[in-house]
Amino acid sequence: GAVVSQHPSWVICKSGTSVKIECRSLDFQATTMFWYRQFPKQSLMLMATSNEGSKATYEQGVEKDKFLINHASLTLSTLTVTSAHPEDSSFYICSALGDRQGDYEQYFGPGTRLTVT
Amino acid sequence: KQEVTQIPAALSVPEGENLVLNCSFTDSAIYNLQWFRQDPGKGLTSLLLIQSSQREQTSGRLNASLDKSSGRSTLYIAASQPGDSATYLCAVRHSFGNEKLTFGTGTRLTIIP
């Protein structure tokens, strides 16, 4: 199956600093990528949808100036958490939409655990 | 608004048993449905993808069925193993392209050795 990687797998940062998370589709091109966050024992919450070469579409309640998303190429999307605070600590998961013969199957990365101290 | 429900929320069965996980959705106008598993602290692994025109898909010990008209899908796991313990999520997509998935509430499965 298709592979999506995320880097880093975990990160600890101090309050007020910014953190960048990378998401790559390794063996396919993804015009669309999604960013989710997940709190313990809860389901995934979609934060934004990004399309290559255009601005991301954010879900209601997600601050676009705080969570900067850049989908620079067909295999790379980045999420930057700016001026991080402890309440931003969470598990962030990216996903890439693959289109093989119109199947539109969504593949997920392994996640990045962010801890803000 | 599409709502996806999974029953039961949690399930424990002895190793070796066959089991069925259920997924229901309120809007039958879907493009496809995916079943995922999530291990604690990990991302999601895609298990099976069923297009709206299909009735079932099989992969190894897993079989997923889809009854679009009644808004139901089931995931059948044969000869369960302790390694099958995880949270299982179903998700539906409404149209081709980049429209987001709507996730179910999940079933936490524990296989007892």
Short mmCIF file of C-alpha atoms in Angstrom, two decimals:
data_model
loop_
_atom_site.label_atom_id
_atom_site.label_comp_id
_atom_site.label_asym_id
_atom_site.label_seq_id
_atom_site.Cartn_x
_atom_site.Cartn_y
_atom_site.Cartn_z
CA GLY A 1 0.00 0.00 0.00
CA ALA A 2 0.88 3.66 -0.29
CA VAL A 3 3.14 5.15 2.38
CA VAL A 4 2.86 8.49 4.13
CA SER A 5 5.63 9.62 6.44
CA GLN A 6 5.70 12.31 9.10
CA HIS A 7 8.64 14.03 10.70
CA PRO A 8 9.31 14.35 13.52
CA SER A 9 7.49 11.52 15.25
CA TRP A 10 7.59 13.45 18.49
CA VAL A 11 8.71 16.89 19.56
CA ILE A 12 8.93 18.82 22.80
CA CYS A 13 9.10 22.59 22.62
CA LYS A 14 8.85 25.53 24.94
CA SER A 15 5.83 27.75 25.09
CA GLY A 16 6.04 30.60 22.60
CA THR A 17 8.19 28.82 20.06
CA SER A 18 7.12 27.49 16.66
CA VAL A 19 7.21 23.90 15.49
CA LYS A 20 7.09 22.56 11.94
CA ILE A 21 5.78 19.10 11.09
CA GLU A 22 6.41 17.57 7.67
CA CYS A 23 4.17 15.14 5.86
CA ARG A 24 5.35 13.30 2.76
CA SER A 25 3.71 10.86 0.40
CA LEU A 26 6.58 8.53 -0.42
CA ASP A 27 5.42 6.55 -3.41
CA PHE A 28 2.58 8.53 -4.90
CA GLN A 29 1.61 12.08 -5.69
CA ALA A 30 -1.06 13.69 -3.57
CA THR A 31 -2.80 16.80 -4.78
CA THR A 32 -4.77 16.83 -1.54
CA MET A 33 -3.53 16.36 2.00
CA PHE A 34 -5.36 16.64 5.29
CA TRP A 35 -4.22 17.56 8.77
CA TYR A 36 -5.91 16.14 11.87
CA ARG A 37 -5.37 16.39 15.58
CA GLN A 38 -6.37 13.83 18.12
CA PHE A 39 -6.77 14.08 21.87
CA PRO A 40 -6.42 11.01 24.08
CA LYS A 41 -9.21 8.49 23.63
CA GLN A 42 -11.00 10.71 21.14
CA SER A 43 -11.55 10.44 17.43
CA LEU A 44 -9.66 12.43 14.83
CA MET A 45 -10.58 16.06 14.35
CA LEU A 46 -9.99 17.48 10.89
CA MET A 47 -8.10 20.76 11.07
CA ALA A 48 -7.60 21.65 7.43
CA THR A 49 -7.49 20.43 3.87
CA SER A 50 -4.58 21.48 1.70
CA ASN A 51 -4.28 21.35 -2.06
CA GLU A 52 -0.97 21.61 -3.84
CA GLY A 53 -0.24 25.15 -4.90
CA SER A 54 -3.21 26.78 -3.22
CA LYS A 55 -4.25 28.00 0.20
CA ALA A 56 -5.48 25.51 2.75
CA THR A 57 -9.12 25.29 3.74
CA TYR A 58 -9.51 25.37 7.50
CA GLU A 59 -12.31 23.83 9.50
CA GLN A 60 -14.46 26.03 11.64
CA GLY A 61 -12.77 26.98 14.88
CA VAL A 62 -9.22 26.30 13.66
CA GLU A 63 -7.02 29.39 13.72
CA LYS A 64 -5.35 29.70 10.35
CA ASP A 65 -2.75 32.14 11.67
CA LYS A 66 -1.74 29.72 14.38
CA PHE A 67 -1.66 26.56 12.29
CA LEU A 68 0.12 27.44 9.06
CA ILE A 69 -0.16 24.88 6.30
CA ASN A 70 1.96 24.84 3.17
CA HIS A 71 1.45 22.28 0.44
CA ALA A 72 4.49 23.13 -1.63
CA SER A 73 4.63 20.07 -3.85
CA LEU A 74 2.67 16.98 -4.77
CA THR A 75 4.54 14.98 -2.13
CA LEU A 76 5.05 17.43 0.73
CA SER A 77 2.80 19.35 3.09
CA THR A 78 3.92 21.09 6.25
CA LEU A 79 2.07 22.18 9.37
CA THR A 80 3.65 24.91 11.47
CA VAL A 81 2.28 25.51 14.94
CA THR A 82 3.18 29.11 15.67
CA SER A 83 3.67 30.52 19.17
CA ALA A 84 2.84 27.16 20.67
CA HIS A 85 1.11 26.93 24.04
CA PRO A 86 0.53 23.95 26.33
CA GLU A 87 -3.05 23.60 25.05
CA ASP A 88 -1.59 22.88 21.59
CA SER A 89 -0.08 19.68 22.95
CA SER A 90 -1.71 16.90 20.98
CA PHE A 91 -1.21 14.13 18.46
CA TYR A 92 -1.12 15.51 14.93
CA ILE A 93 -1.77 13.19 12.00
CA CYS A 94 -1.52 13.98 8.32
CA SER A 95 -3.21 12.14 5.51
CA ALA A 96 -2.77 12.08 1.76
CA LEU A 97 -5.42 11.34 -0.81
CA GLY A 98 -4.33 8.85 -3.42
CA ASP A 99 -6.11 8.50 -6.71
CA ARG A 100 -5.38 5.27 -8.48
CA GLN A 101 -7.93 4.72 -11.19
CA GLY A 102 -10.44 6.88 -9.39
CA ASP A 103 -10.35 4.95 -6.12
CA TYR A 104 -9.67 7.98 -3.90
CA GLU A 105 -8.23 6.08 -0.97
CA GLN A 106 -6.89 8.06 1.95
CA TYR A 107 -3.57 7.12 3.54
CA PHE A 108 -2.44 8.28 6.95
CA GLY A 109 0.94 9.10 8.41
CA PRO A 110 2.17 7.66 11.71
CA GLY A 111 1.47 10.87 13.60
CA THR A 112 3.52 13.45 15.49
CA ARG A 113 3.18 13.87 19.22
CA LEU A 114 3.68 17.50 20.21
CA THR A 115 4.31 18.44 23.82
CA VAL A 116 4.53 22.12 24.70
CA THR A 117 6.08 22.87 28.07
CA LYS B 1 -25.19 16.27 7.77
CA GLN B 2 -23.67 12.82 7.57
CA GLU B 3 -23.40 10.94 10.84
CA VAL B 4 -21.44 7.71 11.16
CA THR B 5 -21.99 5.43 14.13
CA GLN B 6 -20.13 2.31 15.16
CA ILE B 7 -21.50 -0.34 17.44
CA PRO B 8 -20.31 -1.61 19.81
CA ALA B 9 -17.99 1.06 21.22
CA ALA B 10 -15.87 -1.64 22.82
CA LEU B 11 -15.65 -5.38 22.35
CA SER B 12 -13.64 -8.12 24.05
CA VAL B 13 -13.53 -11.62 22.62
CA PRO B 14 -11.38 -14.71 23.21
CA GLU B 15 -8.65 -15.46 20.74
CA GLY B 16 -9.75 -17.57 17.79
CA GLU B 17 -13.32 -16.34 17.62
CA ASN B 18 -14.85 -14.74 14.58
CA LEU B 19 -16.33 -11.29 15.12
CA VAL B 20 -18.28 -8.56 13.38
CA LEU B 21 -17.93 -4.81 13.76
CA ASN B 22 -20.77 -2.60 12.62
CA CYS B 23 -20.83 0.80 10.97
CA SER B 24 -23.94 2.77 10.02
CA PHE B 25 -24.25 6.07 8.18
CA THR B 26 -27.24 8.36 7.77
CA ASP B 27 -26.71 9.60 4.20
CA SER B 28 -26.48 6.78 1.68
CA ALA B 29 -25.11 9.04 -1.09
CA ILE B 30 -21.51 8.01 -0.53
CA TYR B 31 -18.62 7.59 -2.96
CA ASN B 32 -16.69 5.04 -0.94
CA LEU B 33 -16.12 3.72 2.56
CA GLN B 34 -12.86 2.86 4.29
CA TRP B 35 -12.09 0.74 7.31
CA PHE B 36 -9.03 1.66 9.37
CA ARG B 37 -7.31 0.37 12.46
CA GLN B 38 -5.47 2.53 14.93
CA ASP B 39 -3.06 1.20 17.50
CA PRO B 40 -2.46 3.29 20.64
CA GLY B 41 -0.26 6.28 19.91
CA LYS B 42 -0.08 5.49 16.21
CA GLY B 43 -1.56 6.74 12.98
CA LEU B 44 -4.30 5.00 11.02
CA THR B 45 -3.73 1.97 8.85
CA SER B 46 -6.09 1.52 5.93
CA LEU B 47 -7.57 -1.97 5.97
CA LEU B 48 -10.15 -2.04 3.22
CA LEU B 49 -11.69 0.36 0.74
CA ILE B 50 -15.14 -0.32 -0.71
CA GLN B 51 -16.46 1.74 -3.60
CA SER B 52 -20.16 2.60 -3.57
CA SER B 53 -20.78 0.18 -6.44
CA GLN B 54 -19.21 -2.75 -4.59
CA ARG B 55 -20.81 -5.10 -2.08
CA GLU B 56 -17.72 -6.42 -0.33
CA GLN B 57 -13.95 -6.48 -0.18
CA THR B 58 -11.65 -9.07 1.30
CA SER B 59 -8.09 -8.97 2.55
CA GLY B 60 -6.74 -12.01 4.35
CA ARG B 61 -8.86 -12.65 7.43
CA LEU B 62 -10.80 -9.44 6.93
CA ASN B 63 -14.00 -9.06 4.97
CA ALA B 64 -15.92 -5.82 4.68
CA SER B 65 -19.41 -5.58 3.28
CA LEU B 66 -21.40 -2.57 2.18
CA ASP B 67 -25.15 -2.13 1.91
CA LYS B 68 -25.38 1.42 0.69
CA SER B 69 -29.16 1.60 0.49
CA SER B 70 -29.55 0.73 4.16
CA GLY B 71 -26.53 2.78 5.23
CA ARG B 72 -24.58 -0.10 6.73
CA SER B 73 -21.17 -1.67 6.54
CA THR B 74 -19.70 -4.54 8.51
CA LEU B 75 -16.14 -5.64 9.10
CA TYR B 76 -15.78 -9.36 9.68
CA ILE B 77 -12.60 -10.63 11.30
CA ALA B 78 -12.02 -14.37 11.13
CA ALA B 79 -10.00 -16.37 13.62
CA SER B 80 -9.14 -13.38 15.77
CA GLN B 81 -5.61 -12.99 17.16
CA PRO B 82 -4.20 -10.85 19.98
CA GLY B 83 -2.50 -8.70 17.33
CA ASP B 84 -5.93 -7.67 16.10
CA SER B 85 -6.44 -5.67 19.29
CA ALA B 86 -6.81 -2.03 18.24
CA THR B 87 -9.44 0.62 17.61
CA TYR B 88 -11.29 0.14 14.35
CA LEU B 89 -12.72 3.12 12.52
CA CYS B 90 -14.97 3.30 9.51
CA ALA B 91 -15.15 6.45 7.40
CA VAL B 92 -17.25 7.53 4.41
CA ARG B 93 -16.46 9.89 1.55
CA HIS B 94 -19.29 11.67 -0.23
CA SER B 95 -17.79 12.44 -3.60
CA PHE B 96 -14.65 11.92 -5.59
CA GLY B 97 -11.96 14.48 -5.15
CA ASN B 98 -10.87 16.17 -1.99
CA GLU B 99 -13.99 16.16 0.12
CA LYS B 100 -13.21 15.11 3.64
CA LEU B 101 -13.92 11.77 5.24
CA THR B 102 -16.56 11.50 7.92
CA PHE B 103 -15.31 9.17 10.63
CA GLY B 104 -17.29 6.83 12.80
CA THR B 105 -17.06 6.80 16.55
CA GLY B 106 -14.78 3.75 16.58
CA THR B 107 -14.83 0.30 18.16
CA ARG B 108 -12.09 -0.59 20.62
CA LEU B 109 -11.38 -4.28 20.14
CA THR B 110 -9.54 -6.44 22.66
CA ILE B 111 -8.65 -10.02 21.83
CA ILE B 112 -8.09 -12.08 24.96
CA PRO B 113 -5.28 -14.63 24.65
#
